PDB file of C-alpha atoms in Angstrom:
ATOM      1  CA  PRO F   1       0.263   0.264  -0.301  1.00 43.00           C
ATOM      2  CA  ALA F   2       1.119   3.809  -0.177  1.00 45.00           C
ATOM      3  CA  LEU F   3       2.201   5.815   2.314  1.00 44.00           C
ATOM      4  CA  VAL F   4      -0.878   7.465   3.455  1.00 47.00           C
ATOM      5  CA  HIS F   5      -0.058  10.661   5.693  1.00 43.00           C
ATOM      6  CA  PHE F   6      -2.914  11.451   8.501  1.00 47.00           C
ATOM      7  CA  ALA F   7      -2.895  14.638   9.194  1.00 51.00           C
ATOM      8  CA  GLY F   8      -1.255  14.737  12.828  1.00 54.00           C
ATOM      9  CA  GLN F   9       0.728  12.219  12.128  1.00 55.00           C
ATOM     10  CA  SER F  10       4.202  12.218  11.792  1.00 58.00           C
ATOM     11  CA  ALA F  11       6.324  10.686   9.073  1.00 57.00           C
ATOM     12  CA  ALA F  12       7.168   7.532  11.041  1.00 57.00           C
ATOM     13  CA  GLN F  13       3.592   6.891  12.215  1.00 61.00           C
ATOM     14  CA  ALA F  14       2.877   7.107   8.717  1.00 60.00           C
ATOM     15  CA  LEU F  15       5.697   5.034   7.765  1.00 60.00           C
ATOM     16  CA  PHE F  16       4.424   2.503  10.418  1.00 63.00           C
ATOM     17  CA  SER F  17       1.003   2.669   9.635  1.00 66.00           C
ATOM     18  CA  SER F  18       1.932   1.745   6.210  1.00 64.00           C
ATOM     19  CA  THR F  19       4.221  -0.864   7.473  1.00 63.00           C
ATOM     20  CA  LEU F  20       1.836  -2.489   9.466  1.00 62.00           C
ATOM     21  CA  ALA F  21      -0.179  -2.582   6.795  1.00 63.00           C
ATOM     22  CA  CYS F  22       1.836  -4.257   4.610  1.00 59.00           C
ATOM     23  CA  TRP F  23       1.539  -6.734   7.316  1.00 57.00           C
ATOM     24  CA  ARG F  24      -1.918  -7.666   7.960  1.00 62.00           C
ATOM     25  CA  ASN F  25      -2.164  -7.766   3.800  1.00 63.00           C
ATOM     26  CA  LYS F  26       0.906 -11.185   3.829  1.00 64.00           C
ATOM     27  CA  GLY F  27       1.402 -11.361   0.159  1.00 65.00           C
ATOM     28  CA  ALA F  28       2.027  -8.021  -0.710  1.00 66.00           C
ATOM     29  CA  PHE F  29       3.868  -7.572   1.774  1.00 65.00           C
ATOM     30  CA  ALA F  30       5.987 -10.231   0.669  1.00 69.00           C
ATOM     31  CA  VAL F  31       6.405  -8.582  -3.036  1.00 70.00           C
ATOM     32  CA  TYR F  32       7.443  -5.499  -0.892  1.00 69.00           C
ATOM     33  CA  SER F  33       9.844  -7.162   1.258  1.00 72.00           C
ATOM     34  CA  LEU F  34      11.285  -9.649  -1.588  1.00 73.00           C
ATOM     35  CA  GLY F  35      11.504  -6.538  -4.094  1.00 72.00           C
ATOM     36  CA  TRP F  36      13.542  -4.194  -1.288  1.00 71.00           C
ATOM     37  CA  VAL F  37      15.908  -7.684  -0.987  1.00 72.00           C
ATOM     38  CA  ALA F  38      16.678  -7.677  -5.177  1.00 69.00           C
ATOM     39  CA  VAL F  39      17.582  -3.424  -4.606  1.00 67.00           C
ATOM     40  CA  VAL F  40      19.690  -3.750  -2.577  1.00 69.00           C
ATOM     41  CA  LEU F  41      21.523  -7.206  -3.526  1.00 69.00           C
ATOM     42  CA  VAL F  42      21.677  -5.473  -7.245  1.00 70.00           C
ATOM     43  CA  PHE F  43      22.756  -2.327  -5.895  1.00 66.00           C
ATOM     44  CA  TYR F  44      25.882  -4.903  -3.609  1.00 67.00           C
ATOM     45  CA  VAL F  45      26.522  -6.513  -6.438  1.00 69.00           C
ATOM     46  CA  ALA F  46      26.936  -3.419  -9.469  1.00 71.00           C
ATOM     47  CA  PHE F  47      28.426  -1.166  -6.728  1.00 78.00           C
ATOM     48  CA  SER F  48      30.700  -0.580  -4.484  1.00 85.00           C
ATOM     49  CA  ALA F  49      31.798   2.661  -1.803  1.00 87.00           C
ATOM     50  CA  LEU F  50      34.918   3.972  -1.799  1.00 89.00           C
ATOM     51  CA  GLN F  51      36.653   6.706   0.203  1.00 92.00           C
ATOM     52  CA  VAL F  52      39.049   9.211  -1.540  1.00 94.00           C
ATOM     53  CA  GLU F  53      42.364   9.860   0.372  1.00 93.00           C
ATOM     54  CA  GLY F  54      45.361  12.380  -1.076  1.00 93.00           C
ATOM     55  CA  GLN F  55      44.699  14.949  -2.996  1.00 95.00           C
ATOM     56  CA  SER F  56      46.149  13.669  -6.872  1.00 96.00           C
ATOM     57  CA  MET F  57      42.556  13.978  -8.155  1.00 96.00           C
ATOM     58  CA  TRP F  58      41.882  17.585  -6.894  1.00 96.00           C
ATOM     59  CA  PRO F  59      39.723  19.716  -7.706  1.00 95.00           C
ATOM     60  CA  THR F  60      37.755  16.700  -9.189  1.00 95.00           C
ATOM     61  CA  LEU F  61      37.926  15.224  -6.307  1.00 96.00           C
ATOM     62  CA  HIS F  62      38.290  15.918  -2.452  1.00 96.00           C
ATOM     63  CA  THR F  63      39.499  14.185  -0.170  1.00 95.00           C
ATOM     64  CA  GLN F  64      37.100  12.543   2.663  1.00 94.00           C
ATOM     65  CA  ASP F  65      34.812  12.665  -0.637  1.00 96.00           C
ATOM     66  CA  ARG F  66      32.629   9.699  -1.151  1.00 94.00           C
ATOM     67  CA  LEU F  67      32.488   7.892  -4.121  1.00 94.00           C
ATOM     68  CA  LEU F  68      30.120   5.427  -5.890  1.00 91.00           C
ATOM     69  CA  LEU F  69      32.148   2.989  -8.136  1.00 92.00           C
ATOM     70  CA  THR F  70      30.546   0.582 -10.475  1.00 91.00           C
ATOM     71  CA  HIS F  71      31.969  -3.477 -10.589  1.00 81.00           C
ATOM     72  CA  SER F  72      31.064  -4.090 -14.604  1.00 75.00           C
ATOM     73  CA  TYR F  73      33.564  -2.518 -16.883  1.00 74.00           C
ATOM     74  CA  PRO F  74      33.153  -3.308 -20.203  1.00 76.00           C
ATOM     75  CA  ALA F  75      35.884  -1.641 -21.487  1.00 87.00           C
ATOM     76  CA  ALA F  76      37.503   1.737 -20.126  1.00 90.00           C
ATOM     77  CA  GLN F  77      37.899   4.902 -21.984  1.00 94.00           C
ATOM     78  CA  ARG F  78      39.826   8.168 -22.125  1.00 96.00           C
ATOM     79  CA  GLY F  79      38.975  10.700 -19.376  1.00 96.00           C
ATOM     80  CA  ASP F  80      37.166   7.550 -17.406  1.00 96.00           C
ATOM     81  CA  ILE F  81      37.796   7.938 -13.255  1.00 96.00           C
ATOM     82  CA  VAL F  82      38.272   3.996 -12.265  1.00 96.00           C
ATOM     83  CA  MET F  83      39.491   2.640  -9.325  1.00 94.00           C
ATOM     84  CA  ILE F  84      43.195   0.531  -9.893  1.00 93.00           C
ATOM     85  CA  ARG F  85      44.012  -1.961  -7.799  1.00 90.00           C
ATOM     86  CA  MET F  86      47.384  -3.215  -7.736  1.00 84.00           C
ATOM     87  CA  ARG F  87      50.645  -4.022  -5.797  1.00 78.00           C
ATOM     88  CA  SER F  88      53.376  -1.706  -4.524  1.00 71.00           C
ATOM     89  CA  GLU F  89      56.542  -1.809  -2.871  1.00 75.00           C
ATOM     90  CA  GLY F  90      55.344  -5.042  -1.651  1.00 80.00           C
ATOM     91  CA  ARG F  91      51.933  -4.341  -0.475  1.00 84.00           C
ATOM     92  CA  GLU F  92      48.255  -4.092  -2.360  1.00 86.00           C
ATOM     93  CA  ALA F  93      47.515  -0.999  -3.242  1.00 85.00           C
ATOM     94  CA  GLU F  94      44.092   0.694  -4.474  1.00 90.00           C
ATOM     95  CA  ILE F  95      44.659   4.601  -6.538  1.00 93.00           C
ATOM     96  CA  ILE F  96      42.297   6.041  -8.953  1.00 95.00           C
ATOM     97  CA  LYS F  97      43.386   8.264 -11.596  1.00 96.00           C
ATOM     98  CA  ARG F  98      42.171   9.714 -14.598  1.00 97.00           C
ATOM     99  CA  VAL F  99      42.583   7.324 -18.216  1.00 97.00           C
ATOM    100  CA  ILE F 100      44.322   8.936 -20.690  1.00 98.00           C
ATOM    101  CA  ALA F 101      45.333   6.798 -22.958  1.00 98.00           C
ATOM    102  CA  LEU F 102      44.888   3.105 -24.255  1.00 97.00           C
ATOM    103  CA  PRO F 103      46.233  -0.177 -25.515  1.00 97.00           C
ATOM    104  CA  GLY F 104      47.650   1.156 -29.548  1.00 98.00           C
ATOM    105  CA  ASP F 105      47.865   5.154 -28.396  1.00 98.00           C
ATOM    106  CA  THR F 106      50.653   6.912 -28.777  1.00 98.00           C
ATOM    107  CA  VAL F 107      51.324   9.696 -25.305  1.00 98.00           C
ATOM    108  CA  GLU F 108      53.742  11.856 -24.782  1.00 98.00           C
ATOM    109  CA  ILE F 109      53.680  14.349 -22.133  1.00 97.00           C
ATOM    110  CA  ARG F 110      54.500  17.445 -22.605  1.00 96.00           C
ATOM    111  CA  ALA F 111      54.560  20.044 -19.477  1.00 95.00           C
ATOM    112  CA  ASP F 112      52.363  17.952 -17.287  1.00 95.00           C
ATOM    113  CA  VAL F 113      49.384  18.283 -20.667  1.00 96.00           C
ATOM    114  CA  ALA F 114      49.225  14.584 -22.349  1.00 97.00           C
ATOM    115  CA  TYR F 115      49.375  13.991 -25.964  1.00 98.00           C
ATOM    116  CA  VAL F 116      47.378  11.289 -26.992  1.00 98.00           C
ATOM    117  CA  ASN F 117      47.638  10.176 -30.631  1.00 98.00           C
ATOM    118  CA  GLY F 118      48.800  14.134 -31.178  1.00 97.00           C
ATOM    119  CA  LYS F 119      46.074  15.778 -29.634  1.00 97.00           C
ATOM    120  CA  ALA F 120      46.197  17.411 -26.146  1.00 96.00           C
ATOM    121  CA  GLU F 121      44.260  15.956 -23.627  1.00 95.00           C
ATOM    122  CA  PRO F 122      40.877  17.998 -22.916  1.00 93.00           C
ATOM    123  CA  ARG F 123      40.960  20.508 -20.577  1.00 91.00           C
ATOM    124  CA  ARG F 124      39.341  19.705 -17.381  1.00 89.00           C
ATOM    125  CA  GLY F 125      40.564  21.448 -14.679  1.00 87.00           C
ATOM    126  CA  GLN F 126      43.725  19.972 -13.946  1.00 93.00           C
ATOM    127  CA  VAL F 127      46.350  21.130 -12.283  1.00 94.00           C
ATOM    128  CA  ILE F 128      50.189  22.111 -13.580  1.00 94.00           C
ATOM    129  CA  VAL F 129      51.738  23.847 -11.808  1.00 94.00           C
ATOM    130  CA  PRO F 130      54.715  24.854 -14.217  1.00 92.00           C
ATOM    131  CA  GLU F 131      57.890  24.697 -11.769  1.00 93.00           C
ATOM    132  CA  LEU F 132      57.002  21.050 -11.230  1.00 92.00           C
ATOM    133  CA  ALA F 133      56.175  20.448 -14.407  1.00 94.00           C
ATOM    134  CA  VAL F 134      57.347  16.353 -16.130  1.00 93.00           C
ATOM    135  CA  ASP F 135      57.917  15.877 -20.169  1.00 96.00           C
ATOM    136  CA  VAL F 136      58.064  12.508 -20.676  1.00 97.00           C
ATOM    137  CA  ALA F 137      58.596  10.903 -23.671  1.00 97.00           C
ATOM    138  CA  ALA F 138      56.279   9.619 -26.643  1.00 98.00           C
ATOM    139  CA  GLN F 139      55.526   5.810 -25.756  1.00 98.00           C
ATOM    140  CA  VAL F 140      52.736   3.458 -27.718  1.00 98.00           C
ATOM    141  CA  ILE F 141      50.844   2.212 -25.181  1.00 98.00           C
ATOM    142  CA  PRO F 142      51.221  -1.854 -24.866  1.00 98.00           C
ATOM    143  CA  ASP F 143      47.685  -4.042 -24.455  1.00 97.00           C
ATOM    144  CA  GLY F 144      46.098  -5.023 -21.777  1.00 95.00           C
ATOM    145  CA  THR F 145      47.447  -1.638 -20.286  1.00 96.00           C
ATOM    146  CA  LEU F 146      46.541   1.586 -19.112  1.00 96.00           C
ATOM    147  CA  TYR F 147      47.814   5.160 -19.393  1.00 98.00           C
ATOM    148  CA  VAL F 148      46.468   6.973 -16.372  1.00 97.00           C
ATOM    149  CA  MET F 149      47.376   9.914 -14.866  1.00 97.00           C
ATOM    150  CA  GLY F 150      45.606  12.432 -11.325  1.00 96.00           C
ATOM    151  CA  ASP F 151      44.011  15.797 -11.998  1.00 97.00           C
ATOM    152  CA  ASN F 152      46.537  17.197  -9.520  1.00 96.00           C
ATOM    153  CA  ARG F 153      49.682  16.691 -11.047  1.00 96.00           C
ATOM    154  CA  ALA F 154      51.513  18.309  -8.917  1.00 94.00           C
ATOM    155  CA  VAL F 155      50.981  15.710  -6.479  1.00 95.00           C
ATOM    156  CA  SER F 156      49.673  12.953  -8.514  1.00 95.00           C
ATOM    157  CA  GLU F 157      51.938   9.731  -8.455  1.00 92.00           C
ATOM    158  CA  ASP F 158      50.780   7.805 -11.752  1.00 95.00           C
ATOM    159  CA  SER F 159      51.582   6.410 -14.965  1.00 96.00           C
ATOM    160  CA  ARG F 160      54.734   8.995 -16.029  1.00 96.00           C
ATOM    161  CA  TYR F 161      56.306   7.484 -12.374  1.00 93.00           C
ATOM    162  CA  ILE F 162      54.845   3.430 -12.166  1.00 91.00           C
ATOM    163  CA  GLY F 163      54.388   3.058 -15.845  1.00 94.00           C
ATOM    164  CA  THR F 164      51.087   1.917 -17.796  1.00 96.00           C
ATOM    165  CA  VAL F 165      48.850   0.031 -15.547  1.00 95.00           C
ATOM    166  CA  PRO F 166      47.205  -3.734 -16.299  1.00 94.00           C
ATOM    167  CA  LEU F 167      43.990  -3.441 -16.956  1.00 93.00           C
ATOM    168  CA  SER F 168      43.125  -6.751 -14.676  1.00 91.00           C
ATOM    169  CA  GLY F 169      43.866  -4.174 -11.903  1.00 91.00           C
ATOM    170  CA  ILE F 170      41.076  -1.797 -13.678  1.00 92.00           C
ATOM    171  CA  VAL F 171      38.345  -2.524 -10.166  1.00 90.00           C
ATOM    172  CA  GLY F 172      35.912  -0.341 -11.922  1.00 91.00           C
ATOM    173  CA  LYS F 173      34.440   3.141 -13.322  1.00 94.00           C
ATOM    174  CA  ALA F 174      33.285   5.448 -10.407  1.00 94.00           C
ATOM    175  CA  VAL F 175      30.703   7.198 -11.410  1.00 94.00           C
ATOM    176  CA  ALA F 176      29.365   9.417  -9.059  1.00 94.00           C
ATOM    177  CA  VAL F 177      30.425  11.317  -5.090  1.00 95.00           C
ATOM    178  CA  PHE F 178      27.321  10.856  -2.742  1.00 91.00           C
ATOM    179  CA  SER F 179      29.037  12.914   0.454  1.00 92.00           C
ATOM    180  CA  PRO F 180      29.073  14.740   1.353  1.00 93.00           C
ATOM    181  CA  ILE F 181      25.902  16.369   0.565  1.00 93.00           C
ATOM    182  CA  ASP F 182      27.356  19.752  -1.316  1.00 95.00           C
ATOM    183  CA  ARG F 183      29.648  17.600  -3.125  1.00 94.00           C
ATOM    184  CA  VAL F 184      26.690  14.816  -4.544  1.00 94.00           C
ATOM    185  CA  ARG F 185      27.149  14.298  -7.817  1.00 95.00           C
ATOM    186  CA  LEU F 186      27.190  12.548 -11.140  1.00 93.00           C
ATOM    187  CA  LEU F 187      30.864  12.085 -12.894  1.00 92.00           C
ATOM    188  CA  ARG F 188      31.776  12.640 -16.114  1.00 79.00           C
TER     189      ARG F 188
END
């Protein structure tokens, strides 16, 4: 049954009354309950949440932002923000970076600006500090790997330093910021 809210009745009382009405009609309650269980299961199978630590993706992502991450990620696209699980210094690490180049692409970094197949990457608010900018010679991205970078180039440890990352290490794509409330938005 629909949530019915009578005058003088709090929202909690209305919710309780509606739930009680569902209990009276056990068939409707079972369908209602199974529906919610299905929604929760689909959510946990298809998505996970993670919290941003560090400034490497600033200003796009801030420390303490909470992200919704898809588990089904069929094919990487340039510009996607992805979570990568990798081994670093003998321990497993998870990093969040932006996909810059795909297998077969040629990438060159000039003053922290990526040139993919000869074209400068789109501006997405990247932070570049000229005194700290890095150049990386042109290279072709090997099959099964991606070239990733943080938006805050001055502090990001990314493919400029660690090399390409394996596609098999991609955990998923960040699709939305859901917390804090003033930063809620879809990611592009």
